[in-house]
Coordinates of C-alpha atoms in Angstrom, one line a residue:
M1 CA 0.0 0.0 0.0
I2 CA 1.3 3.4 -0.9
N3 CA 0.3 6.6 0.9
I4 CA 1.2 9.8 -0.8
V5 CA 0.3 13.4 0.3
G6 CA 0.3 16.4 -2.0
L7 CA 0.2 20.0 -0.5
N8 CA -0.5 23.4 -1.9
L9 CA -0.1 26.4 0.4
G10 CA -0.7 29.1 -2.1
H11 CA -4.2 30.5 -2.8
D12 CA -6.9 27.8 -3.0
A13 CA -4.8 25.9 -0.4
S14 CA -5.5 22.2 -0.3
L15 CA -4.1 18.8 0.6
S16 CA -4.6 15.6 -1.4
T17 CA -3.9 12.0 -0.6
I18 CA -3.4 8.9 -2.7
T19 CA -3.9 5.6 -1.0
N20 CA -3.5 2.8 -3.6
N21 CA -5.7 4.1 -6.4
N22 CA -8.0 6.5 -4.6
I23 CA -7.5 10.3 -4.7
I24 CA -9.1 12.4 -2.0
N25 CA -8.5 16.2 -2.0
Y26 CA -9.3 18.5 0.9
E27 CA -9.8 22.2 0.2
F28 CA -8.9 24.3 3.2
E29 CA -11.6 26.9 2.3
R30 CA -14.3 24.3 3.2
H31 CA -12.8 23.9 6.7
L32 CA -12.0 27.6 7.3
G33 CA -15.0 29.2 5.6
I34 CA -12.7 31.6 3.6
K35 CA -13.1 31.5 -0.1
Y36 CA -9.9 31.0 -2.1
V37 CA -8.0 30.9 1.2
C38 CA -4.3 31.7 0.9
G39 CA -2.0 29.4 2.7
G40 CA -4.4 28.0 5.3
N41 CA -3.0 27.7 8.7
K42 CA -0.9 25.3 10.8
D43 CA -3.9 23.9 12.7
T44 CA -5.8 23.0 9.5
L45 CA -2.8 21.4 8.0
Q46 CA -2.2 19.3 11.1
L47 CA -5.9 18.4 11.3
Y48 CA -5.8 16.9 7.8
L49 CA -2.4 15.2 8.3
Q50 CA -3.7 13.7 11.5
K51 CA -6.8 12.4 9.7
I52 CA -4.6 10.7 7.1
K53 CA -2.3 9.4 9.8
E54 CA -5.1 7.5 11.4
N55 CA -5.2 5.2 8.4
Q56 CA -1.5 5.1 7.6
L57 CA 1.5 7.3 7.9
P58 CA 2.3 9.1 4.6
K59 CA 5.4 7.7 3.0
Y60 CA 5.8 10.6 0.6
L61 CA 4.9 14.3 0.8
G62 CA 4.9 16.5 -2.3
V63 CA 4.9 20.3 -1.6
C64 CA 4.3 22.9 -4.3
D65 CA 7.1 25.5 -4.4
F66 CA 4.8 28.5 -4.6
F67 CA 3.7 29.6 -1.2
S68 CA 1.3 32.3 0.1
T69 CA 3.1 35.1 1.9
K70 CA 0.8 34.2 4.9
C71 CA 2.7 31.0 5.4
N72 CA 5.3 32.5 7.8
W73 CA 4.5 29.7 10.2
L74 CA 6.2 27.2 7.9
P75 CA 9.7 26.0 8.6
P76 CA 12.2 27.7 6.2
E77 CA 13.4 24.4 4.8
L78 CA 10.1 23.9 3.1
Y79 CA 9.9 27.1 1.2
Q80 CA 13.5 28.1 0.6
V81 CA 13.9 25.8 -2.4
N82 CA 14.8 27.0 -5.8
L83 CA 13.6 24.9 -8.7
T84 CA 14.1 25.3 -12.5
H85 CA 12.5 23.8 -15.5
K86 CA 15.5 21.5 -15.7
I87 CA 15.2 20.5 -12.0
P88 CA 11.5 20.8 -11.3
I89 CA 11.5 18.3 -8.4
K90 CA 13.9 18.2 -5.5
E91 CA 13.9 16.2 -2.3
I92 CA 13.8 18.3 0.9
P93 CA 15.6 16.8 4.0
L94 CA 13.2 17.9 6.7
S95 CA 14.5 18.0 10.3
K96 CA 13.1 15.7 12.9
K97 CA 11.4 18.6 14.6
T98 CA 9.6 19.7 11.4
K99 CA 8.4 16.1 10.8
V100 CA 7.0 16.0 14.4
D101 CA 5.3 19.4 14.0
L102 CA 3.6 18.3 10.8
N103 CA 2.5 14.9 12.0
L104 CA 4.8 13.2 9.6
S105 CA 6.6 9.9 10.0
S106 CA 10.4 10.0 10.6
K107 CA 10.6 8.0 7.3
T108 CA 8.5 10.3 5.2
K109 CA 10.3 11.5 2.1
T110 CA 9.4 15.1 1.2
Y111 CA 9.8 16.7 -2.3
A112 CA 9.4 20.3 -3.5
I113 CA 7.6 20.3 -6.9
K114 CA 7.4 23.2 -9.4
H115 CA 4.0 24.9 -9.5
H116 CA 3.4 24.6 -13.2
L117 CA 4.6 21.0 -13.2
A118 CA 2.0 20.2 -10.6
H119 CA -0.6 21.9 -12.8
A120 CA 0.5 19.8 -15.8
A121 CA 0.4 16.6 -13.8
S122 CA -3.1 17.3 -12.4
S123 CA -4.4 17.5 -15.9
F124 CA -2.3 14.9 -17.8
Y125 CA -2.4 12.1 -15.2
T126 CA -6.2 12.3 -14.9
S127 CA -6.8 12.6 -18.6
P128 CA -7.7 9.7 -20.9
Y129 CA -4.6 10.2 -23.0
K130 CA -1.4 8.1 -23.1
E131 CA 0.5 11.0 -24.7
S132 CA -0.4 14.7 -25.0
L133 CA 0.8 18.2 -25.3
I134 CA 0.2 20.0 -22.0
I135 CA -0.4 23.8 -21.8
T136 CA -0.5 25.5 -18.4
V137 CA -1.7 29.1 -18.3
D138 CA -2.4 31.0 -15.0
G139 CA -1.8 34.2 -13.2
S140 CA 1.6 33.7 -11.8
S141 CA 3.8 31.3 -10.0
K142 CA 7.3 31.5 -8.5
K143 CA 9.5 33.8 -10.6
G144 CA 6.4 35.1 -12.3
E145 CA 5.9 32.1 -14.6
S146 CA 2.7 32.5 -16.5
V147 CA 2.7 29.9 -19.4
T148 CA 4.4 26.5 -19.4
I149 CA 4.5 24.1 -22.4
S150 CA 5.1 20.5 -21.5
F151 CA 4.7 17.1 -23.0
G152 CA 3.4 13.9 -21.3
K153 CA 3.8 10.3 -22.4
N154 CA 2.8 7.4 -20.2
E155 CA 4.2 8.1 -16.8
H156 CA 6.6 10.9 -17.9
I157 CA 6.2 14.7 -18.2
K158 CA 8.8 16.9 -19.7
I159 CA 8.8 20.7 -19.5
L160 CA 9.6 22.2 -22.9
E161 CA 9.2 26.0 -22.5
I162 CA 8.4 28.4 -19.7
F163 CA 7.4 32.1 -20.1
N164 CA 6.8 34.8 -17.4
N165 CA 4.7 37.9 -16.9
I166 CA 7.5 40.3 -17.6
T167 CA 8.1 39.2 -21.2
G168 CA 4.7 37.7 -21.7
P169 CA 2.3 36.2 -22.3
R170 CA 0.2 37.5 -19.3
F171 CA -3.2 35.9 -19.7
G172 CA -3.9 35.4 -16.0
A173 CA -2.4 38.8 -14.9
F174 CA -4.2 40.6 -17.8
Y175 CA -7.7 39.1 -16.9
E176 CA -7.1 39.4 -13.2
K177 CA -6.3 43.0 -13.1
F178 CA -9.4 44.1 -15.1
S179 CA -11.5 41.8 -12.8
K180 CA -10.0 43.4 -9.7
K181 CA -10.4 47.0 -11.0
I182 CA -14.1 46.4 -11.8
F183 CA -15.1 44.2 -8.9
Q184 CA -12.5 45.1 -6.3
D185 CA -11.5 41.5 -5.9
K186 CA -8.8 39.7 -7.9
F187 CA -10.8 36.5 -7.7
S188 CA -13.6 37.8 -9.8
A189 CA -12.6 36.5 -13.2
G190 CA -15.9 34.6 -13.5
K191 CA -17.8 37.8 -13.0
L192 CA -15.9 39.6 -15.7
M193 CA -16.6 36.7 -18.1
G194 CA -20.3 36.9 -17.4
L195 CA -20.3 40.7 -17.7
S196 CA -18.5 40.6 -21.1
S197 CA -21.6 39.3 -22.9
Y198 CA -23.5 42.5 -22.1
G199 CA -21.1 44.8 -23.9
T200 CA -19.9 45.6 -27.4
E201 CA -16.2 45.4 -28.3
I202 CA -14.3 48.7 -28.7
P203 CA -12.4 48.2 -32.0
E204 CA -9.9 51.0 -31.3
L205 CA -8.7 49.3 -28.1
I206 CA -8.1 45.8 -29.6
N207 CA -4.5 46.2 -30.6
V208 CA -3.5 48.0 -27.4
L209 CA -5.0 45.3 -25.3
R210 CA -3.4 42.6 -27.4
L211 CA 0.0 44.2 -26.7
M212 CA -0.7 44.5 -23.0
L213 CA -1.4 40.8 -23.0
I214 CA 1.4 39.7 -25.3
P215 CA 4.0 42.4 -26.1
N216 CA 5.9 42.6 -29.3
S217 CA 9.1 41.5 -27.6
F218 CA 7.4 38.0 -27.2
R219 CA 5.6 38.1 -30.5
K220 CA 8.8 38.9 -32.5
K221 CA 10.9 36.3 -30.7
I222 CA 8.4 33.4 -30.5
Y223 CA 5.8 34.0 -33.2
G224 CA 8.2 35.6 -35.7
H225 CA 6.0 38.7 -36.3
S226 CA 4.7 41.7 -34.4
I227 CA 1.8 44.2 -34.2
D228 CA 2.5 47.4 -36.0
L229 CA 0.9 49.9 -33.6
K230 CA 1.0 53.2 -35.6
E231 CA -1.0 55.2 -33.1
K232 CA 0.5 57.2 -30.3
V233 CA -0.9 55.7 -27.1
Q234 CA -0.8 57.0 -23.6
I235 CA -2.3 55.3 -20.5
V236 CA -3.5 57.4 -17.6
I237 CA -3.1 55.9 -14.1
N238 CA -4.1 57.9 -11.0
G239 CA -4.0 61.1 -13.0
T240 CA -0.5 60.6 -14.5
A241 CA -0.1 59.9 -18.2
Y242 CA 2.5 57.4 -19.4
N243 CA 3.7 56.5 -22.9
F244 CA 2.7 53.0 -23.8
S245 CA 5.4 50.8 -25.3
S246 CA 4.3 48.1 -27.8
F247 CA 7.6 46.3 -27.3
T248 CA 7.0 45.8 -23.5
G249 CA 3.2 46.0 -23.5
H250 CA 3.2 48.5 -20.6
H251 CA 4.6 51.8 -19.4
L252 CA 7.3 50.5 -17.0
D253 CA 11.0 51.2 -17.2
L254 CA 12.4 47.8 -16.2
T255 CA 15.8 49.2 -15.7
K256 CA 14.6 51.1 -12.6
I257 CA 12.5 48.5 -10.8
N258 CA 13.0 45.0 -9.7
F259 CA 11.2 41.9 -10.9
E260 CA 8.7 41.8 -8.0
E261 CA 7.8 45.5 -8.4
A262 CA 7.3 45.0 -12.1
E263 CA 5.0 42.0 -11.7
T264 CA 2.9 43.7 -9.0
S265 CA 2.5 46.7 -11.3
L266 CA 1.5 44.4 -14.2
F267 CA -1.3 42.9 -12.0
D268 CA -2.5 46.1 -10.5
S269 CA -2.0 49.1 -12.8
V270 CA -5.1 49.4 -14.9
F271 CA -5.6 52.6 -16.8
D272 CA -8.3 55.1 -15.7
E273 CA -8.4 56.4 -19.2
I274 CA -6.5 55.7 -22.4
K275 CA -5.5 58.2 -25.1
I276 CA -5.1 56.9 -28.7
N277 CA -3.8 59.8 -30.8
E278 CA -6.1 62.6 -29.8
K279 CA -9.1 60.5 -28.7
V280 CA -9.6 59.8 -25.0
Y281 CA -11.4 56.7 -23.7
T282 CA -12.6 57.1 -20.1
F283 CA -13.9 54.3 -17.9
D284 CA -15.6 54.5 -14.5
F285 CA -15.2 50.7 -13.8
N286 CA -18.7 50.5 -12.6
Y287 CA -20.0 47.1 -13.8
K288 CA -23.5 48.6 -14.4
S289 CA -22.2 51.2 -16.9
A290 CA -22.1 50.7 -20.6
S291 CA -18.5 51.8 -20.9
T292 CA -17.4 49.1 -18.4
M293 CA -19.5 46.5 -20.1
N294 CA -17.9 47.4 -23.5
L295 CA -14.4 47.2 -21.9
A296 CA -15.3 43.8 -20.4
A297 CA -16.4 42.6 -23.9
T298 CA -13.2 43.8 -25.4
V299 CA -11.0 42.2 -22.7
Q300 CA -12.8 38.9 -23.2
K301 CA -12.5 39.0 -27.0
V302 CA -8.8 39.8 -26.9
F303 CA -8.2 37.2 -24.2
Q304 CA -9.9 34.3 -26.0
N305 CA -8.5 35.2 -29.4
E306 CA -4.9 35.5 -28.2
L307 CA -5.2 32.3 -26.2
F308 CA -6.6 30.4 -29.2
F309 CA -3.7 31.7 -31.4
M310 CA -1.1 30.7 -28.8
I311 CA -2.5 27.2 -28.4
N312 CA -2.6 26.8 -32.1
F313 CA 1.0 28.0 -32.4
F314 CA 2.4 25.5 -29.9
K315 CA 0.1 22.7 -31.1
N316 CA 1.9 23.1 -34.5
K317 CA 5.3 23.4 -32.9
Y318 CA 4.8 20.3 -30.8
P319 CA 2.4 18.1 -32.8
S320 CA 0.1 15.8 -30.8
Q321 CA -3.3 14.5 -31.4
N322 CA -4.3 15.5 -27.8
I323 CA -4.0 18.6 -25.6
C324 CA -4.3 18.8 -21.8
F325 CA -4.9 22.2 -20.3
A326 CA -4.2 23.4 -16.7
G327 CA -4.3 26.6 -14.8
G328 CA -7.2 28.9 -13.7
T329 CA -7.3 30.4 -17.2
F330 CA -9.2 27.4 -18.3
L331 CA -12.2 28.1 -16.1
N332 CA -13.1 30.6 -18.8
I333 CA -16.0 28.9 -20.4
S334 CA -16.2 31.2 -23.4
S335 CA -12.6 30.7 -24.5
N336 CA -12.8 26.9 -23.8
S337 CA -15.8 26.7 -26.1
K338 CA -13.8 28.5 -28.9
I339 CA -10.8 26.2 -28.4
F340 CA -13.0 23.1 -28.5
K341 CA -14.3 24.0 -32.0
K342 CA -10.9 23.3 -33.4
F343 CA -9.3 21.0 -30.8
S344 CA -11.9 18.4 -29.9
N345 CA -9.3 16.0 -28.4
M346 CA -8.8 18.2 -25.4
Y347 CA -9.1 17.7 -21.7
I348 CA -9.6 20.1 -18.8
P349 CA -9.9 18.8 -15.2
P350 CA -12.5 20.3 -12.9
F351 CA -9.7 21.4 -10.6
C352 CA -7.7 23.2 -13.3
S353 CA -7.2 26.2 -11.0
D354 CA -4.8 26.0 -8.0
T355 CA -7.3 23.7 -6.3
G356 CA -5.7 20.9 -8.3
I357 CA -2.1 21.7 -7.4
S358 CA -2.0 19.3 -4.4
I359 CA -3.5 16.6 -6.6
G360 CA -0.7 17.3 -9.2
C361 CA 1.9 17.1 -6.5
S362 CA 0.7 13.7 -5.3
L363 CA 0.4 12.3 -8.8
I364 CA 3.9 13.5 -9.7
I365 CA 5.3 11.4 -6.9
K366 CA 3.2 8.4 -7.8
H367 CA 3.8 8.3 -11.5
L368 CA 6.9 10.3 -12.3
L369 CA 9.1 9.6 -9.3
L370 CA 7.9 6.1 -8.2
N371 CA 7.0 5.1 -11.8
Y372 CA 3.7 3.5 -10.9
P373 CA 1.7 2.8 -14.1
R374 CA -1.1 5.2 -14.9
I375 CA -4.7 4.1 -14.2
S376 CA -8.1 5.6 -14.7
Y377 CA -9.2 7.6 -11.7
D378 CA -13.0 7.6 -11.1
N379 CA -15.1 10.6 -9.8
I380 CA -12.1 12.9 -9.7
Q381 CA -14.5 15.9 -9.4
Y382 CA -15.3 15.1 -5.8
G383 CA -13.1 15.8 -2.8
G384 CA -13.5 15.6 1.0
D385 CA -16.5 14.6 3.2
F386 CA -19.0 16.8 5.0
F387 CA -17.8 18.1 8.3
Y388 CA -20.2 16.9 11.0
N389 CA -19.5 19.7 13.4
N390 CA -21.5 20.1 16.5
S391 CA -23.5 23.1 15.4
S392 CA -24.5 25.6 18.1
K393 CA -27.5 26.4 15.9
E394 CA -30.9 24.6 16.2
L395 CA -31.7 22.5 13.2
F396 CA -34.7 20.1 12.6
F397 CA -34.1 16.9 10.6
S398 CA -37.0 15.2 8.9
K399 CA -36.2 11.7 7.8
H400 CA -37.4 10.3 4.4
S401 CA -37.0 7.1 2.4
I402 CA -35.3 7.5 -0.9
D403 CA -38.6 7.1 -2.8
D404 CA -40.3 9.7 -0.6
F405 CA -37.5 12.1 -1.1
Y406 CA -37.8 12.0 -4.8
K407 CA -41.6 12.6 -4.6
L408 CA -41.2 15.5 -2.1
A409 CA -38.3 17.2 -3.9
V410 CA -40.0 17.0 -7.3
S411 CA -43.2 18.4 -5.8
K412 CA -41.4 21.4 -4.3
L413 CA -39.5 22.0 -7.5
I414 CA -42.7 21.9 -9.6
Q415 CA -44.3 24.4 -7.2
G416 CA -41.4 26.8 -7.8
K417 CA -39.6 26.3 -4.5
V418 CA -35.8 26.4 -4.4
I419 CA -34.0 23.6 -2.5
G420 CA -30.5 22.8 -1.3
W421 CA -28.8 19.5 -1.8
I422 CA -25.9 17.9 0.1
N423 CA -24.6 14.4 -0.8
S424 CA -21.4 12.6 0.1
R425 CA -18.1 14.3 -0.9
Y426 CA -17.9 17.9 -1.9
E427 CA -17.0 19.1 -5.4
L428 CA -13.4 20.2 -6.2
G429 CA -13.1 23.7 -7.7
P430 CA -15.6 26.5 -7.7
R431 CA -18.5 24.9 -9.5
A432 CA -21.4 22.8 -8.2
L433 CA -21.3 19.4 -9.8
G434 CA -24.2 17.7 -8.1
N435 CA -23.2 17.2 -4.4
R436 CA -23.4 20.7 -2.9
S437 CA -26.1 22.4 -5.0
I438 CA -29.0 24.8 -5.1
L439 CA -31.6 23.3 -7.4
A440 CA -34.7 24.9 -8.9
S441 CA -37.1 24.5 -11.9
P442 CA -35.9 26.4 -15.0
F443 CA -39.4 26.8 -16.2
I444 CA -40.5 29.4 -13.6
E445 CA -40.5 33.0 -14.9
G446 CA -38.0 35.1 -13.0
M447 CA -36.3 32.1 -11.2
K448 CA -32.8 33.2 -12.2
D449 CA -33.2 36.6 -10.7
F450 CA -34.9 35.2 -7.6
I451 CA -31.9 32.9 -6.9
N452 CA -29.4 35.7 -7.6
N453 CA -31.2 38.3 -5.5
K454 CA -32.8 36.4 -2.7
I455 CA -30.5 33.4 -2.1
K456 CA -27.1 34.0 -3.6
F457 CA -27.1 37.8 -3.0
R458 CA -25.0 38.4 -6.0
E459 CA -25.0 40.5 -9.2
S460 CA -28.1 40.0 -11.3
F461 CA -26.2 39.7 -14.6
R462 CA -24.6 36.4 -13.5
P463 CA -26.0 33.3 -15.3
L464 CA -27.2 30.1 -13.6
A465 CA -26.2 26.7 -15.1
P466 CA -28.6 24.0 -16.1
I467 CA -27.9 20.4 -15.2
I468 CA -29.2 17.8 -17.6
I469 CA -29.0 14.0 -18.1
E470 CA -26.1 13.2 -20.4
E471 CA -28.0 11.2 -23.0
D472 CA -30.5 14.1 -23.4
L473 CA -28.0 16.8 -23.9
K474 CA -28.0 17.0 -27.7
K475 CA -31.8 16.9 -27.8
I476 CA -31.9 20.4 -26.3
F477 CA -28.5 21.9 -26.7
K478 CA -25.9 22.0 -29.6
S479 CA -22.4 23.2 -30.6
G480 CA -20.4 21.8 -27.7
P481 CA -18.9 18.4 -26.5
D482 CA -21.1 15.3 -26.2
K483 CA -20.8 15.6 -22.5
S484 CA -19.8 18.3 -20.0
P485 CA -19.5 16.7 -16.5
F486 CA -17.3 19.6 -15.2
M487 CA -19.3 22.6 -16.5
L488 CA -16.5 24.0 -18.6
Y489 CA -18.2 24.8 -21.9
N490 CA -21.1 26.8 -23.1
Y491 CA -23.8 25.6 -25.5
K492 CA -26.3 27.1 -27.9
I493 CA -29.9 25.9 -27.5
N494 CA -32.0 24.3 -30.2
N495 CA -34.5 26.7 -31.6
N496 CA -37.7 24.9 -30.4
Y497 CA -36.5 25.2 -26.7
K498 CA -35.4 28.9 -26.7
T499 CA -38.7 30.2 -25.3
I500 CA -39.5 27.5 -22.7
L501 CA -35.9 27.4 -21.4
K502 CA -35.1 31.1 -21.7
E503 CA -34.3 31.3 -17.9
V504 CA -31.2 29.1 -18.4
L505 CA -29.8 31.3 -21.2
H506 CA -27.3 34.0 -20.7
I507 CA -27.7 37.4 -22.5
D508 CA -25.6 35.9 -25.4
K509 CA -28.2 33.0 -25.7
T510 CA -25.7 30.4 -24.5
A511 CA -25.9 28.1 -21.4
R512 CA -23.0 26.7 -19.4
V513 CA -24.4 23.2 -19.2
Q514 CA -23.4 20.4 -16.8
T515 CA -24.2 16.8 -17.9
I516 CA -24.7 14.0 -15.4
S517 CA -24.7 10.2 -16.0
K518 CA -25.9 7.4 -13.8
E519 CA -22.4 6.3 -13.1
E520 CA -21.2 9.8 -12.0
N521 CA -24.1 10.6 -9.6
I522 CA -27.0 8.2 -9.3
M523 CA -29.0 10.4 -6.9
I524 CA -29.0 13.5 -9.1
Y525 CA -29.5 11.4 -12.1
N526 CA -32.6 9.8 -10.6
L527 CA -33.9 13.2 -9.4
L528 CA -33.7 14.5 -13.0
K529 CA -35.5 11.4 -14.2
K530 CA -38.3 11.9 -11.7
F531 CA -38.5 15.6 -12.5
Q532 CA -38.8 14.7 -16.2
E533 CA -41.8 12.5 -15.4
S534 CA -43.6 15.6 -14.0
S535 CA -42.3 18.4 -16.2
G536 CA -41.4 16.6 -19.4
F537 CA -37.7 17.7 -19.2
P538 CA -34.7 16.1 -17.5
I539 CA -33.2 19.5 -16.6
L540 CA -32.9 21.7 -13.5
F541 CA -31.1 24.9 -12.5
N542 CA -27.9 23.9 -10.6
T543 CA -25.8 26.5 -8.8
S544 CA -23.4 26.2 -5.9
L545 CA -24.7 25.9 -2.4
N546 CA -23.3 29.2 -1.0
V547 CA -23.9 32.9 -0.9
K548 CA -21.7 35.6 -2.5
G549 CA -18.3 35.8 -1.0
K550 CA -18.4 32.4 0.8
P551 CA -17.1 29.0 -0.2
I552 CA -19.5 26.2 -1.0
L553 CA -20.9 25.2 2.4
N554 CA -19.7 22.1 4.2
T555 CA -20.8 22.3 7.9
F556 CA -24.1 22.4 9.8
D557 CA -23.4 25.9 11.0
E558 CA -23.3 27.0 7.4
V559 CA -26.4 25.0 6.7
Y560 CA -28.2 26.9 9.4
N561 CA -27.0 30.3 8.2
I562 CA -28.1 29.8 4.6
L563 CA -31.5 28.5 5.6
K564 CA -32.0 31.3 8.2
N565 CA -30.8 34.2 6.1
T566 CA -32.0 33.4 2.6
E567 CA -35.2 32.3 0.9
L568 CA -34.0 28.8 0.3
D569 CA -36.9 26.5 1.2
S570 CA -35.0 23.6 2.8
I571 CA -31.9 21.4 2.3
F572 CA -32.0 17.7 1.6
F573 CA -29.0 15.9 3.2
V574 CA -28.0 12.3 2.3
D575 CA -26.3 10.3 5.1
N576 CA -25.7 6.6 4.8
L577 CA -28.3 6.1 2.1
Q578 CA -30.9 8.0 4.2
V579 CA -32.3 11.4 3.2
F580 CA -33.0 14.1 5.8
E581 CA -34.8 17.4 5.0
I582 CA -33.3 20.1 7.1
Y583 CA -35.0 23.3 8.4
P584 CA -34.1 25.8 11.1
Q585 CA -35.8 24.7 14.3
G586 CA -39.4 26.0 14.6
E587 CA -39.8 26.8 10.9
I588 CA -41.5 23.7 9.6

């Protein structure tokens, strides 16, 4: 029996474990209640390691080399490791004291693993491909790395090329800084993607934004051509006008600032206005204004077109029938859908963001270091279990048989009520995939706005996803993959369903569909079948069981809070094949 632990202490901190052929991933945010938590804390790490230790002491620990600055509680030997693309893995000799502090065995071998290698591993080793080009694109990792090109074959992964934010490309930094400027939160890329469909692209800004994302220094050296920007461009930041350089893609003088200052500025410095020749473009960065919606549309267009071009370039340079993608960039449903139209042999895991880093670390040790043969991992979209904390809040549990649950749930949904759903292990990543869900009928007029305004407390422009039985997908939707278990693509709807299912459609008339099969989730599959018997359609609204700014819930305290403070009708909770309907005490 092997027991391997992977650890990510950057943002989206998590710990994964492989025991034999089973992968379990624990997201720290679900324990701490802090969305995208950076670094976690020592108590949480020890709690998870102790939980693993109860089964068997970990023989191997793989630690990502990219740490949150909040991890000052870590022993220096863990984070003072310098890795390169030639040496992306290195054993760390931990002291006896450190092993005791971290609940590790004295025989545990510990390895530092390069951030982008962990990303690549999380995708390739969970993919169906024996060999594949691997493209990792995210915001930043150690030394500002933003894009890494790798190749995987059987148990091996080789890094081919690495690029950073200073020279470009800067896909993650580019998208993140506009998200942060508009929504005051750097983890708002999903909001920017949703908002972009409400605007109209600004043609005059296209080339400037293209150069901000990928400067001519990169284009000339790597692509062999550049953008001829004839206009004089100035960007205004905090009232000061700077000349824009097409060569660097920004206004910075790199001879006068260090690497960290340059990268921070690339993430944070968004123009308040931009001058192209004599014309001035001003933005208030209020997501409700037309100018901001138009800017969002332009950012999304540039982002997805440039990403598509880069992927096509490296696919031609390193030919492979398959492509695996990793990095938070590939949570962008609009760009994924554009890429799929040309590269149908592609794979994106549900944990493509830093949520999957710890999984990648553990898989690197298993397959690359220990050379265990690759296998097929089942239900990789699900992570840790529900926390049965002793809630200080009063909850009432009404027990139902499975058959009675289906009848009751369908009855509530048909009546237009919105229910919560908790079953077994939680989903990995930011999207509800059928185990921590808010469910509702998509046939009720105004249901999307009701859920956004009265339950999620989030912006009204944000779409809600439909969940549908896999075999019925192409009866209603078109223009995407034959299945979408991880909710990573958008679809157009067949004409005869546009009116009756208008609630599931975004402003651009697409829907980010999740499909479900009997093998993936028998409970949700059967609920959709029962709902079809009453409504005629095997489709429901499915959105994550949380409110704005909070992670998907995973404790009874959080169950109480969402029931008490929102207009959610009740929550159905599955425990040992028994179903309980949960209400706050006294509200039956």
